[in-house]
Tab-separated table of C-alpha atoms in Angstrom:
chain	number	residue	atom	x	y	z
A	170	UNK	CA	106.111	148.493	176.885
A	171	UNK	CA	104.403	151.371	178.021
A	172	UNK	CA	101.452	150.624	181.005
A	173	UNK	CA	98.749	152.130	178.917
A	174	UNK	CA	99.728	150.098	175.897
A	175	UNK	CA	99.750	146.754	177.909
A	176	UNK	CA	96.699	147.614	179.616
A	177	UNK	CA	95.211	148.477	176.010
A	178	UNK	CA	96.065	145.001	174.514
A	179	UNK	CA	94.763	143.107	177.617
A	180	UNK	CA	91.314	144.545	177.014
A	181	UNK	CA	91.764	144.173	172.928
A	182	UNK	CA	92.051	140.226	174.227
A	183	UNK	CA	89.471	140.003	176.618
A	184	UNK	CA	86.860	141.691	173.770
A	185	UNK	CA	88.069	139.002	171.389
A	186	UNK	CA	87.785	136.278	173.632
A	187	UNK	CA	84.041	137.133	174.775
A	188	UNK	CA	83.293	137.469	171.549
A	189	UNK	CA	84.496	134.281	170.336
A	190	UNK	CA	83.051	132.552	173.085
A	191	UNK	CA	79.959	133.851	172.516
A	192	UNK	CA	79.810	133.016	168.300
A	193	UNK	CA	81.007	129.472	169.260
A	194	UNK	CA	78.003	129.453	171.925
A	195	UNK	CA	75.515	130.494	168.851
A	196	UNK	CA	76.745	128.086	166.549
A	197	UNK	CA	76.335	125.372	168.876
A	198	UNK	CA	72.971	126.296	169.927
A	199	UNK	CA	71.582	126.510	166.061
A	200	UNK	CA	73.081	123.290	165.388
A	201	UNK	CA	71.335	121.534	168.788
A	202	UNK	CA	67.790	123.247	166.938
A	203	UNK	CA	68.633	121.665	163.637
A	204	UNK	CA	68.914	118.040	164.545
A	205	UNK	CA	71.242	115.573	163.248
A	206	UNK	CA	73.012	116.568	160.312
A	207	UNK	CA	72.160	114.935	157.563
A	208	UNK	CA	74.842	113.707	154.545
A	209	UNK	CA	72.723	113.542	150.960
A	210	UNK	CA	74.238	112.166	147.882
A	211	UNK	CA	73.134	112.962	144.381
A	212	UNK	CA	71.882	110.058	142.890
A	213	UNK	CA	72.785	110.466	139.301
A	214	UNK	CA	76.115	111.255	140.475
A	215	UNK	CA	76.971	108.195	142.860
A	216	UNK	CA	75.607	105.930	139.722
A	217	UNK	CA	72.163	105.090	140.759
A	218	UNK	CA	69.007	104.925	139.527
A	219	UNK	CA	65.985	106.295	140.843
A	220	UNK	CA	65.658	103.243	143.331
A	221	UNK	CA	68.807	103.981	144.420
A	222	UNK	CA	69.977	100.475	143.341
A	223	UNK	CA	73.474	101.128	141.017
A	224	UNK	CA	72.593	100.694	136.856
A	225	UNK	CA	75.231	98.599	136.045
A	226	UNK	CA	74.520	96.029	138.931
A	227	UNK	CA	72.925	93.389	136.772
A	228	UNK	CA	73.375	90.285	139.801
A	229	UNK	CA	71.522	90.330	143.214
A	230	UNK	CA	75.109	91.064	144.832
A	231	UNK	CA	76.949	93.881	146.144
A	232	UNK	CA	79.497	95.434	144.153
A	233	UNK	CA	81.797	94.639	147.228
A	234	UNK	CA	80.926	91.323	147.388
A	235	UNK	CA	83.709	88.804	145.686
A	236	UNK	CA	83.549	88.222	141.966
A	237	UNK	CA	82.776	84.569	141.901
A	238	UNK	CA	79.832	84.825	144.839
A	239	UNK	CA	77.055	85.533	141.859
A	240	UNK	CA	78.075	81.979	140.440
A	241	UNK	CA	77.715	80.444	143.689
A	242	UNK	CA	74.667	81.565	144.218
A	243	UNK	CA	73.327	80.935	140.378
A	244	UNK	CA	74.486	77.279	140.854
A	245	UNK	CA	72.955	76.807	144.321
A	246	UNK	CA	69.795	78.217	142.686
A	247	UNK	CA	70.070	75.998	139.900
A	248	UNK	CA	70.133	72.705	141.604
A	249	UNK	CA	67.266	73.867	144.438
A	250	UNK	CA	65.185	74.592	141.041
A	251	UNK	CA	65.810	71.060	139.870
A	252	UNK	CA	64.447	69.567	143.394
A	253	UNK	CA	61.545	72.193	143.557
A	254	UNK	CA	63.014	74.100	146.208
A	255	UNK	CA	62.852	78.190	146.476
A	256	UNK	CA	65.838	80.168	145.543
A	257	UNK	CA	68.292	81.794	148.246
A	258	UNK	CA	69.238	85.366	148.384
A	259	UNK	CA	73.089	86.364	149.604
A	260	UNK	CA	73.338	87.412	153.385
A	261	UNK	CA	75.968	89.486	154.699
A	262	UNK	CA	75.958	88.487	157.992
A	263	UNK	CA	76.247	84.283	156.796
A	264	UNK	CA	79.108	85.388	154.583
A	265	UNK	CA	80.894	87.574	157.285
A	266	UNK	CA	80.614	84.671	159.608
A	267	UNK	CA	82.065	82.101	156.875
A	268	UNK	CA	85.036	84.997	156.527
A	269	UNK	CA	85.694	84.444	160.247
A	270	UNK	CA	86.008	80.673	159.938
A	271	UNK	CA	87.939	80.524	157.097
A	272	UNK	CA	90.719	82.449	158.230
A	273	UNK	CA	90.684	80.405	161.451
A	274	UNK	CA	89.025	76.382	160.411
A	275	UNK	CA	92.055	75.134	159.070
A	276	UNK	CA	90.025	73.016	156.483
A	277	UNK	CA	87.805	71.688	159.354
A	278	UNK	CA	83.680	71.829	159.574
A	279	UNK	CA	83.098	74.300	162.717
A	280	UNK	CA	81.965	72.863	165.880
A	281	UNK	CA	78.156	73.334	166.359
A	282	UNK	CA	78.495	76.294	169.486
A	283	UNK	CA	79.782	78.171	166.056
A	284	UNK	CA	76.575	77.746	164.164
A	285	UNK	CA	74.345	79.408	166.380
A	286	UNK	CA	72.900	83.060	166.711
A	287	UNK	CA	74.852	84.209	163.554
A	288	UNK	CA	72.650	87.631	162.081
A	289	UNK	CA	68.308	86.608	162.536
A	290	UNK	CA	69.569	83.037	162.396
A	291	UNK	CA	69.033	80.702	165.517
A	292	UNK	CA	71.337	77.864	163.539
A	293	UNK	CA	72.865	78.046	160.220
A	294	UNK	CA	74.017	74.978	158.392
A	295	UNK	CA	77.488	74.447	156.764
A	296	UNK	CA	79.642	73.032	154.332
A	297	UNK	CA	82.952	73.023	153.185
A	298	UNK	CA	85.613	72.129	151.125
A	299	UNK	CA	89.847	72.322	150.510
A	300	UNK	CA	91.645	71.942	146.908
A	301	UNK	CA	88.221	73.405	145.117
A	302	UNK	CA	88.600	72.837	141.211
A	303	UNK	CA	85.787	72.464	138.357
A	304	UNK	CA	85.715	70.472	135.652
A	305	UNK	CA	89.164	71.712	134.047
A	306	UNK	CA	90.880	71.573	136.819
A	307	UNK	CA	90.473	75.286	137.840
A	308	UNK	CA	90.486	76.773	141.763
A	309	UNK	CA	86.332	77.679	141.537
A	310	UNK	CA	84.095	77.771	144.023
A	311	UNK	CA	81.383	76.696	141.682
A	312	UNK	CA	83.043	73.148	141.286
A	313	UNK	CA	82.781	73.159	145.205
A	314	UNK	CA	79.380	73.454	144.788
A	315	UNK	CA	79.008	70.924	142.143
A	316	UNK	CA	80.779	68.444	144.005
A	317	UNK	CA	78.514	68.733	146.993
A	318	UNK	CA	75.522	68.729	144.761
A	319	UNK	CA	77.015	65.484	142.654
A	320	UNK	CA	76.762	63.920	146.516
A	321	UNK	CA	73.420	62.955	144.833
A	322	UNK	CA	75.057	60.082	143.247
A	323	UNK	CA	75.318	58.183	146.979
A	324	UNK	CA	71.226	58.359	147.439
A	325	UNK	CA	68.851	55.291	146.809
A	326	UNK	CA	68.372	55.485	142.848
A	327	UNK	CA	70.375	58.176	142.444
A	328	UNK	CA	67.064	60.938	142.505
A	329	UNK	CA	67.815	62.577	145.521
A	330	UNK	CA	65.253	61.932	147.889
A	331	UNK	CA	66.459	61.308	151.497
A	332	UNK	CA	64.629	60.890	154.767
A	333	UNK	CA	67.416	60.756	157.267
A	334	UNK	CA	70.799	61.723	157.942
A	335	UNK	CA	74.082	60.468	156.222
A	336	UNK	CA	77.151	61.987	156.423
A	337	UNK	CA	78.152	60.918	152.562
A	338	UNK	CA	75.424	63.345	151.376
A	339	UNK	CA	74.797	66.111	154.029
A	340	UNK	CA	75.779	68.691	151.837
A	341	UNK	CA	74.219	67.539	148.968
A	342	UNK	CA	70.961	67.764	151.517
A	343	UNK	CA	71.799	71.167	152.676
A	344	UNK	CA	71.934	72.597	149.175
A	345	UNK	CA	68.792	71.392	148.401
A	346	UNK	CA	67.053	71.534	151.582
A	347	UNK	CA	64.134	73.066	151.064
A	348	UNK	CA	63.458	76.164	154.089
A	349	UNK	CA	67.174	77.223	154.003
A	350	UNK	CA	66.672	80.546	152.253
A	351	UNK	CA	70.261	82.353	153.097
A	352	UNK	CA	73.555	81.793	151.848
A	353	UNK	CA	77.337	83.408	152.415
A	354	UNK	CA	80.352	82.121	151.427
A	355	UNK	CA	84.252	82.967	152.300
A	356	UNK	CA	86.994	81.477	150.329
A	357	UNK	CA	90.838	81.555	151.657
A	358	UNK	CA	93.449	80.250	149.804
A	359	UNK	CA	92.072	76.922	149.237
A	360	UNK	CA	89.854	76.805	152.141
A	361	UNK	CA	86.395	77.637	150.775
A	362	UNK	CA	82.836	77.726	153.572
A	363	UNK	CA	79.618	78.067	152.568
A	364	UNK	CA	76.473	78.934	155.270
A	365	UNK	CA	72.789	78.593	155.417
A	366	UNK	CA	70.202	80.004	157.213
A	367	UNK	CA	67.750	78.461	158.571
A	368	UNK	CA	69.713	75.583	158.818
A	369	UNK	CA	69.231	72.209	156.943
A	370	UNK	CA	69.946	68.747	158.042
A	371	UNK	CA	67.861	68.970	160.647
A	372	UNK	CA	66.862	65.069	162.303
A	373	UNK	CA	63.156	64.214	161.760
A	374	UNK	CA	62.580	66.631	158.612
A	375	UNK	CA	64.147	65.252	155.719
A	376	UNK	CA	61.274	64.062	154.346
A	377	UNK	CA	59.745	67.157	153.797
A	378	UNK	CA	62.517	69.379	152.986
A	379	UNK	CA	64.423	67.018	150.767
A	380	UNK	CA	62.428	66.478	147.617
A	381	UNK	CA	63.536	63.775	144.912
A	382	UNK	CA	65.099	65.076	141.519
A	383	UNK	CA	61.981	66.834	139.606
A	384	UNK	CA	63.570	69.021	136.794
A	385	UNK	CA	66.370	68.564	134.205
A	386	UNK	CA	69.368	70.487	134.798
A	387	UNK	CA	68.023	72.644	131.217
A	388	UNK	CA	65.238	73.581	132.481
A	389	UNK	CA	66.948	75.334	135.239
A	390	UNK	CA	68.997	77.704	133.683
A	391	UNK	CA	66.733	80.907	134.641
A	392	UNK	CA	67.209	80.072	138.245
A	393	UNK	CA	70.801	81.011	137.820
């Protein structure tokens, strides 16, 4: 190649490069002015109304939340309402922790250093159950539910009111217990783990958080 020619393309490439350099340079300063980008999604498009809360999502769950958490909620709510207690809401950080432990609890409560600091909670309660069926005989985490509930049975009169620890009803207690206001639930195979925050059960407070039977089950049907 003749000199000139080389000589000629060097400088072509040194132009280019300076100027490239120097484009990049202005991009990235007029990006540093503009602040963090900022990703917006057109409502009507994603599905959402104008509280940005999706049309069809008629239950107080997440769409990715698992298809039978609504009924495990409805029936905690249900019994609570029949004891006077307030309704829980779903938590995402109880139900990621009950994930964790049902992959690795083997069927087993978890030990107490477990239950602490999980999300805002200081202490969550607990409880669990294997081989979960309802009435017919079907895998549902409902049934779980009802069985701890049915725990009632065990108490003095059969009207729920408690004032100390037992383990033959501690879940019954915790379902009811009146300043729990969190719940999430994992089920694996036929491990299932339900947590509560605050937690119930706590010694010396029974009497005030565990109220006696004060509804029908009818007349608790809206709380689901």
């Amino acid at each position: 190649m003749a000199p000139w020619r080389r000589a000629a393309g060097l400088c072509f490439f040194a132009l280019l490069w300076r100027d490239t350099d120097a484009a990049l340079r202005d991009a990235a300063a007029r990006a540093a002015a503009a602040g963090p980008r900022r990703e917006t999604v057109d409502s009507a498009r994603a599905g959402l109304n104008a509280s940005g809360v999706a049309d069809n999502d008629v239950a107080p769950l997440s769409s990715m939340r698992p298809p039978w958490a609504a009924d495990v909620l409805a029936k905690h709510n249900e019994y609570r309402c029949m004891h006077g207690a307030p309704p829980l809401t779903w938590n995402d950080d109880l139900e990621a922790h009950a994930k964790q432990w049902a992959v690795i609890g083997h069927g087993q409560r978890s030990p107490p250093w477990e239950l602490k600091d999980v999300g805002p909670f200081r202490l969550v309660g607990e409880s669990v159950a294997t081989k979960i069926t309802d009435q017919g005989g079907a895998a549902s985490p409902a049934g779980a539910v009802q069985a701890w509930y049915h725990q009632i049975e065990q108490t003095d009169g059969h009207r729920g009111e408690v004032d100390h620890y037992t383990f033959e009803f501690a879940q019954y207690t915790q379902v009811v217990w009146k300043s729990s206001t969190s719940l999430g639930c994992a089920w694996l195979h036929d491990f299932f783990v339900c947590q509560y925050g605050p937690a119930g059960n706590i010694p010396g407070e029974f009497a005030s958080q565990v109220m006696e039977l004060k509804k029908a089950q009818q007349h608790c049907q809206h709380a689901r």
